[in-house]
PDB file of C-alpha atoms and ligand atoms in Angstrom:
ATOM      1  CA  UNK L 301      -0.235  -0.031  -0.069  1.00 81.00           C
ATOM      2  CA  UNK L 302       1.328   3.440  -0.658  1.00 92.00           C
ATOM      3  CA  UNK L 303       2.509   5.688   1.810  1.00 94.00           C
ATOM      4  CA  UNK L 304       2.039   9.313   2.315  1.00 96.00           C
ATOM      5  CA  UNK L 305       4.180  11.467   4.362  1.00 98.00           C
ATOM      6  CA  UNK L 306       2.072  13.680   7.192  1.00 98.00           C
ATOM      7  CA  UNK L 307       4.923  14.824   9.126  1.00 98.00           C
ATOM      8  CA  UNK L 308       8.707  14.728   7.366  1.00 98.00           C
ATOM      9  CA  UNK L 309      11.673  13.135   9.431  1.00 98.00           C
ATOM     10  CA  UNK L 310      12.978  16.814   9.785  1.00 98.00           C
ATOM     11  CA  UNK L 311      10.045  18.691  11.148  1.00 98.00           C
ATOM     12  CA  UNK L 312      10.048  15.931  13.712  1.00 98.00           C
ATOM     13  CA  UNK L 313      13.501  16.421  14.844  1.00 98.00           C
ATOM     14  CA  UNK L 314      12.842  19.884  14.986  1.00 98.00           C
ATOM     15  CA  UNK L 315      10.193  19.474  16.585  1.00 98.00           C
ATOM     16  CA  UNK L 316      11.611  16.878  19.138  1.00 98.00           C
ATOM     17  CA  UNK L 317      14.667  19.330  19.945  1.00 98.00           C
ATOM     18  CA  UNK L 318      11.918  21.962  21.192  1.00 98.00           C
ATOM     19  CA  UNK L 319      10.468  19.749  23.646  1.00 98.00           C
ATOM     20  CA  UNK L 320      13.320  18.851  24.831  1.00 98.00           C
ATOM     21  CA  UNK L 321      14.132  21.848  25.854  1.00 98.00           C
ATOM     22  CA  UNK L 322      10.976  22.728  27.114  1.00 98.00           C
ATOM     23  CA  UNK L 323      11.455  19.814  29.376  1.00 98.00           C
ATOM     24  CA  UNK L 324      14.759  20.517  30.552  1.00 98.00           C
ATOM     25  CA  UNK L 325      14.279  24.223  31.353  1.00 98.00           C
ATOM     26  CA  UNK L 326      10.719  23.143  33.199  1.00 98.00           C
ATOM     27  CA  UNK L 327      12.723  20.775  35.440  1.00 98.00           C
ATOM     28  CA  UNK L 328      15.483  22.880  36.175  1.00 94.00           C
ATOM     29  CA  UNK L 329      17.970  20.349  36.728  1.00 91.00           C
ATOM     30  CA  UNK L 330      15.513  17.822  39.071  1.00 97.00           C
ATOM     31  CA  UNK L 331      16.730  14.229  38.682  1.00 98.00           C
ATOM     32  CA  UNK L 332      13.479  12.378  36.980  1.00 98.00           C
ATOM     33  CA  UNK L 333      12.896   8.858  35.789  1.00 98.00           C
ATOM     34  CA  UNK L 334      11.794   8.787  31.900  1.00 98.00           C
ATOM     35  CA  UNK L 335       9.211   5.832  31.550  1.00 98.00           C
ATOM     36  CA  UNK L 336       8.475   4.922  27.796  1.00 98.00           C
ATOM     37  CA  UNK L 337       5.516   3.263  27.001  1.00 97.00           C
ATOM     38  CA  UNK L 338       6.558   0.594  24.932  1.00 95.00           C
ATOM     39  CA  UNK L 339       6.382  -0.521  21.950  1.00 93.00           C
ATOM     40  CA  UNK L 340       5.196   2.913  20.012  1.00 95.00           C
ATOM     41  CA  UNK L 341       6.920   5.318  22.071  1.00 98.00           C
ATOM     42  CA  UNK L 342      10.892   3.665  21.559  1.00 98.00           C
ATOM     43  CA  UNK L 343      11.882   5.957  18.567  1.00 98.00           C
ATOM     44  CA  UNK L 344      10.160   9.341  20.135  1.00 98.00           C
ATOM     45  CA  UNK L 345      11.723   8.215  23.111  1.00 98.00           C
ATOM     46  CA  UNK L 346      15.400   7.719  21.979  1.00 98.00           C
ATOM     47  CA  UNK L 347      15.637  10.928  20.151  1.00 98.00           C
ATOM     48  CA  UNK L 348      13.921  12.942  23.161  1.00 98.00           C
ATOM     49  CA  UNK L 349      16.385  11.977  26.218  1.00 98.00           C
ATOM     50  CA  UNK L 350      19.242  12.942  23.648  1.00 98.00           C
ATOM     51  CA  UNK L 351      17.415  16.669  23.792  1.00 98.00           C
ATOM     52  CA  UNK L 352      16.851  16.429  28.017  1.00 98.00           C
ATOM     53  CA  UNK L 353      19.510  17.853  29.837  1.00 98.00           C
ATOM     54  CA  UNK L 354      18.478  16.853  33.787  1.00 98.00           C
ATOM     55  CA  UNK L 355      20.065  13.717  35.331  1.00 98.00           C
ATOM     56  CA  UNK L 356      17.602  11.117  34.318  1.00 98.00           C
ATOM     57  CA  UNK L 357      17.089   7.652  34.081  1.00 98.00           C
ATOM     58  CA  UNK L 358      14.986   5.714  32.394  1.00 98.00           C
ATOM     59  CA  UNK L 359      12.274   2.670  32.935  1.00 98.00           C
ATOM     60  CA  UNK L 360      10.148   1.383  30.340  1.00 98.00           C
ATOM     61  CA  UNK L 361       6.674   0.218  30.875  1.00 97.00           C
ATOM     62  CA  UNK L 362       4.761  -2.063  28.570  1.00 96.00           C
ATOM     63  CA  UNK L 363       1.270  -1.664  27.517  1.00 92.00           C
ATOM     64  CA  UNK L 364      -0.959  -3.150  24.986  1.00 85.00           C
ATOM     65  CA  UNK L 365      -4.400  -1.897  24.080  1.00 76.00           C
ATOM     66  CA  UNK L 366      -4.740  -2.451  20.600  1.00 61.00           C
ATOM     67  CA  UNK L 367      -5.424  -4.980  17.976  1.00 59.00           C
ATOM     68  CA  UNK L 368      -5.230  -4.107  14.222  1.00 55.00           C
ATOM     69  CA  UNK L 369      -6.347  -0.697  14.256  1.00 57.00           C
ATOM     70  CA  UNK L 370      -9.114  -0.444  17.034  1.00 59.00           C
ATOM     71  CA  UNK L 371      -8.638   0.088  20.605  1.00 61.00           C
ATOM     72  CA  UNK L 372      -9.787  -2.838  22.475  1.00 60.00           C
ATOM     73  CA  UNK L 373     -10.706  -0.686  25.440  1.00 65.00           C
ATOM     74  CA  UNK L 374      -8.874  -3.219  27.734  1.00 80.00           C
ATOM     75  CA  UNK L 375      -5.014  -2.225  28.635  1.00 88.00           C
ATOM     76  CA  UNK L 376      -3.006  -4.759  29.949  1.00 87.00           C
ATOM     77  CA  UNK L 377       0.456  -4.189  32.079  1.00 92.00           C
ATOM     78  CA  UNK L 378       2.923  -6.452  29.258  1.00 93.00           C
ATOM     79  CA  UNK L 379       5.984  -5.755  30.720  1.00 96.00           C
ATOM     80  CA  UNK L 380       6.040  -3.511  33.963  1.00 97.00           C
ATOM     81  CA  UNK L 381       8.912  -0.888  35.394  1.00 98.00           C
ATOM     82  CA  UNK L 382      11.501  -2.279  36.779  1.00 98.00           C
ATOM     83  CA  UNK L 383      11.889   0.006  39.734  1.00 98.00           C
ATOM     84  CA  UNK L 384       9.883   1.518  42.669  1.00 98.00           C
ATOM     85  CA  UNK L 385       8.843   5.169  41.251  1.00 98.00           C
ATOM     86  CA  UNK L 386       8.137   6.413  45.021  1.00 98.00           C
ATOM     87  CA  UNK L 387       8.987   9.841  45.794  1.00 98.00           C
ATOM     88  CA  UNK L 388      10.040  10.196  41.762  1.00 98.00           C
ATOM     89  CA  UNK L 389       9.513  12.718  39.259  1.00 98.00           C
ATOM     90  CA  UNK L 390       8.171  10.756  36.390  1.00 98.00           C
ATOM     91  CA  UNK L 391       8.161  11.762  33.008  1.00 98.00           C
ATOM     92  CA  UNK L 392       5.888   9.304  30.824  1.00 98.00           C
ATOM     93  CA  UNK L 393       6.729   9.027  27.088  1.00 98.00           C
ATOM     94  CA  UNK L 394       3.723   7.940  24.244  1.00 98.00           C
ATOM     95  CA  UNK L 395       3.354   7.697  20.976  1.00 98.00           C
ATOM     96  CA  UNK L 396       0.202   8.819  21.068  1.00 97.00           C
ATOM     97  CA  UNK L 397      -2.956  10.072  22.744  1.00 96.00           C
ATOM     98  CA  UNK L 398      -5.643   8.781  20.800  1.00 93.00           C
ATOM     99  CA  UNK L 399      -9.081   7.946  22.810  1.00 92.00           C
ATOM    100  CA  UNK L 400      -7.196   8.909  25.856  1.00 94.00           C
ATOM    101  CA  UNK L 401      -8.023   5.512  27.288  1.00 91.00           C
ATOM    102  CA  UNK L 402      -4.723   3.846  27.545  1.00 92.00           C
ATOM    103  CA  UNK L 403      -3.261   7.170  29.071  1.00 95.00           C
ATOM    104  CA  UNK L 404      -6.443   7.528  31.464  1.00 94.00           C
ATOM    105  CA  UNK L 405      -5.584   3.755  33.051  1.00 93.00           C
ATOM    106  CA  UNK L 406      -1.341   4.520  33.314  1.00 96.00           C
ATOM    107  CA  UNK L 407      -2.188   7.964  35.157  1.00 96.00           C
ATOM    108  CA  UNK L 408      -4.592   6.447  37.464  1.00 94.00           C
ATOM    109  CA  UNK L 409      -1.587   3.039  38.215  1.00 95.00           C
ATOM    110  CA  UNK L 410       1.130   5.161  38.601  1.00 97.00           C
ATOM    111  CA  UNK L 411      -0.922   7.408  40.935  1.00 96.00           C
ATOM    112  CA  UNK L 412      -0.909   4.504  43.294  1.00 97.00           C
ATOM    113  CA  UNK L 413       2.826   4.408  43.531  1.00 98.00           C
ATOM    114  CA  UNK L 414       3.070   7.892  45.060  1.00 98.00           C
ATOM    115  CA  UNK L 415       5.554   9.936  42.590  1.00 98.00           C
ATOM    116  CA  UNK L 416       6.745  12.842  43.623  1.00 98.00           C
ATOM    117  CA  UNK L 417       4.806  14.176  40.000  1.00 98.00           C
ATOM    118  CA  UNK L 418       3.795  13.103  37.079  1.00 98.00           C
ATOM    119  CA  UNK L 419       4.149  14.300  33.431  1.00 98.00           C
ATOM    120  CA  UNK L 420       3.215  13.315  29.745  1.00 98.00           C
ATOM    121  CA  UNK L 421       5.091  13.760  26.994  1.00 98.00           C
ATOM    122  CA  UNK L 422       3.314  12.762  23.704  1.00 98.00           C
ATOM    123  CA  UNK L 423       4.861  12.839  19.986  1.00 98.00           C
ATOM    124  CA  UNK L 424       0.732  13.134  18.933  1.00 98.00           C
ATOM    125  CA  UNK L 425      -2.246  13.656  19.826  1.00 98.00           C
ATOM    126  CA  UNK L 426      -5.913  12.989  18.252  1.00 96.00           C
ATOM    127  CA  UNK L 427      -8.580  15.285  19.649  1.00 95.00           C
ATOM    128  CA  UNK L 428     -11.553  14.231  17.260  1.00 94.00           C
ATOM    129  CA  UNK L 429     -11.229  10.834  18.394  1.00 90.00           C
ATOM    130  CA  UNK L 430     -10.826  11.900  22.594  1.00 92.00           C
ATOM    131  CA  UNK L 431     -13.089   9.936  24.700  1.00 92.00           C
ATOM    132  CA  UNK L 432     -11.435  11.145  27.962  1.00 94.00           C
ATOM    133  CA  UNK L 433      -9.570  14.072  28.873  1.00 94.00           C
ATOM    134  CA  UNK L 434      -5.619  13.490  29.078  1.00 96.00           C
ATOM    135  CA  UNK L 435      -3.452  16.598  30.246  1.00 96.00           C
ATOM    136  CA  UNK L 436      -0.766  16.454  27.654  1.00 98.00           C
ATOM    137  CA  UNK L 437       2.088  18.335  29.148  1.00 98.00           C
ATOM    138  CA  UNK L 438       4.713  18.357  26.314  1.00 98.00           C
ATOM    139  CA  UNK L 439       2.634  17.412  22.457  1.00 98.00           C
ATOM    140  CA  UNK L 440       4.513  17.285  19.342  1.00 98.00           C
ATOM    141  CA  UNK L 441       1.901  17.976  17.120  1.00 98.00           C
ATOM    142  CA  UNK L 442      -2.072  17.421  17.322  1.00 98.00           C
ATOM    143  CA  UNK L 443      -3.308  15.424  14.179  1.00 97.00           C
ATOM    144  CA  UNK L 444      -6.218  14.578  12.409  1.00 96.00           C
ATOM    145  CA  UNK L 445      -8.564  11.530  12.782  1.00 95.00           C
ATOM    146  CA  UNK L 446      -6.396   9.354  11.039  1.00 95.00           C
ATOM    147  CA  UNK L 447      -4.112   6.074  11.301  1.00 95.00           C
ATOM    148  CA  UNK L 448      -0.558   6.741  11.531  1.00 97.00           C
ATOM    149  CA  UNK L 449       2.706   4.562  11.005  1.00 98.00           C
ATOM    150  CA  UNK L 450       6.121   5.344  11.125  1.00 98.00           C
ATOM    151  CA  UNK L 451       8.581   6.714  13.766  1.00 98.00           C
ATOM    152  CA  UNK L 452       7.717   4.021  16.088  1.00 98.00           C
ATOM    153  CA  UNK L 453       3.810   3.580  15.475  1.00 97.00           C
ATOM    154  CA  UNK L 454       2.700   0.451  14.029  1.00 96.00           C
ATOM    155  CA  UNK L 455       0.091  -1.374  11.897  1.00 94.00           C
ATOM    156  CA  UNK L 456       0.190  -4.813  13.082  1.00 92.00           C
ATOM    157  CA  UNK L 457       3.918  -4.633  14.237  1.00 94.00           C
ATOM    158  CA  UNK L 458       5.021  -3.120  10.621  1.00 96.00           C
ATOM    159  CA  UNK L 459       6.273   0.034   9.869  1.00 97.00           C
ATOM    160  CA  UNK L 460       7.957   1.091  12.786  1.00 98.00           C
ATOM    161  CA  UNK L 461      10.651   1.920  11.106  1.00 98.00           C
ATOM    162  CA  UNK L 462      10.301   4.301   9.005  1.00 98.00           C
ATOM    163  CA  UNK L 463      12.050   7.791  10.045  1.00 98.00           C
ATOM    164  CA  UNK L 464       8.754   9.575   8.865  1.00 98.00           C
ATOM    165  CA  UNK L 465       5.005   9.636  10.266  1.00 98.00           C
ATOM    166  CA  UNK L 466       3.140   8.238   7.238  1.00 98.00           C
ATOM    167  CA  UNK L 467      -0.756   7.599   6.219  1.00 97.00           C
ATOM    168  CA  UNK L 468      -1.695   3.800   3.966  1.00 91.00           C
ATOM    169  CA  UNK L 469      -3.586   5.912   1.044  1.00 85.00           C
ATOM    170  CA  UNK L 470      -5.943   2.433   0.373  1.00 79.00           C
ATOM    171  CA  UNK L 471      -5.476   1.777  -3.509  1.00 72.00           C
TER     172      UNK L 471
HETATM  173  P1  IMP X 803      -5.907   5.202  23.421  1.00 56.93           P
HETATM  174  O1  IMP X 803      -5.987   4.314  24.514  1.00 56.93           O
HETATM  175  O2  IMP X 803      -7.290   5.238  22.254  1.00 56.93           O
HETATM  176  O3  IMP X 803      -5.514   6.538  23.191  1.00 56.93           O
HETATM  177  O4  IMP X 803      -5.015   4.467  22.140  1.00 56.93           O
HETATM  178  C1  IMP X 803      -3.276   4.682  22.355  1.00 56.93           C
HETATM  179  C2  IMP X 803      -2.619   3.812  21.641  1.00 56.93           C
HETATM  180  O5  IMP X 803      -3.294   3.078  20.554  1.00 56.93           O
HETATM  181  C3  IMP X 803      -1.125   4.272  21.437  1.00 56.93           C
HETATM  182  O6  IMP X 803       0.049   4.173  22.263  1.00 56.93           O
HETATM  183  C4  IMP X 803      -0.662   3.613  20.331  1.00 56.93           C
HETATM  184  O7  IMP X 803      -0.336   2.356  20.308  1.00 56.93           O
HETATM  185  C5  IMP X 803      -2.378   3.052  19.326  1.00 56.93           C
HETATM  186  N1  IMP X 803      -2.506   3.982  18.497  1.00 56.93           N
HETATM  187  C6  IMP X 803      -3.656   4.761  18.196  1.00 56.93           C
HETATM  188  N2  IMP X 803      -3.690   5.818  17.223  1.00 56.93           N
HETATM  189  C7  IMP X 803      -2.909   4.718  16.530  1.00 56.93           C
HETATM  190  C8  IMP X 803      -2.419   5.232  15.150  1.00 56.93           C
HETATM  191  O8  IMP X 803      -3.096   6.206  14.248  1.00 56.93           O
HETATM  192  N3  IMP X 803      -1.272   4.777  14.610  1.00 56.93           N
HETATM  193  C9  IMP X 803      -0.773   3.905  15.578  1.00 56.93           C
HETATM  194  N4  IMP X 803      -0.886   3.306  16.779  1.00 56.93           N
HETATM  195  C10 IMP X 803      -2.130   3.705  17.363  1.00 56.93           C
END
């Protein structure tokens, strides 16, 4: 299937660098725990942390909420954090907030672990599909209601390696 470019690699890189500068300024040297949500955010997280200049640790969290292109509505932790985040400043890194159900679940779940603070950086947001309001502290791009692939995002596990964000065009 042909793929149309939605956001170029250059535009993504420029925005990610901006977000990193903003995050660096906001935390003002405080130590943080960066929590990329697997799998989709691994590319965004890898680029973003290289623009964050505060002491940080990384701990991954695996979540599954999707089958194909439709939310199953059920969120499952497939791989949990390896360390306690009690008393820590947590920065969640997500690829996309779509209906918001996944993030709602994760924010509630993390709250029970008593972190000092929780903030969210999401590369993308599709406001047209929101079912719950999620506060996104650092947002890369707001996009239309289209299914996007690339830069970590998949369609049935494919296309995560594209350096840009694209949309599949049905022929
Ligand atoms: P939500 O629970 O509907 O907000 O879904 C969040 C998760 O669904 C994201 O972390 C993605 O893994 C996946 N997702 C939502 N929209 C897209 C898309 O357009 N392309 C690829 N994955 C998506």
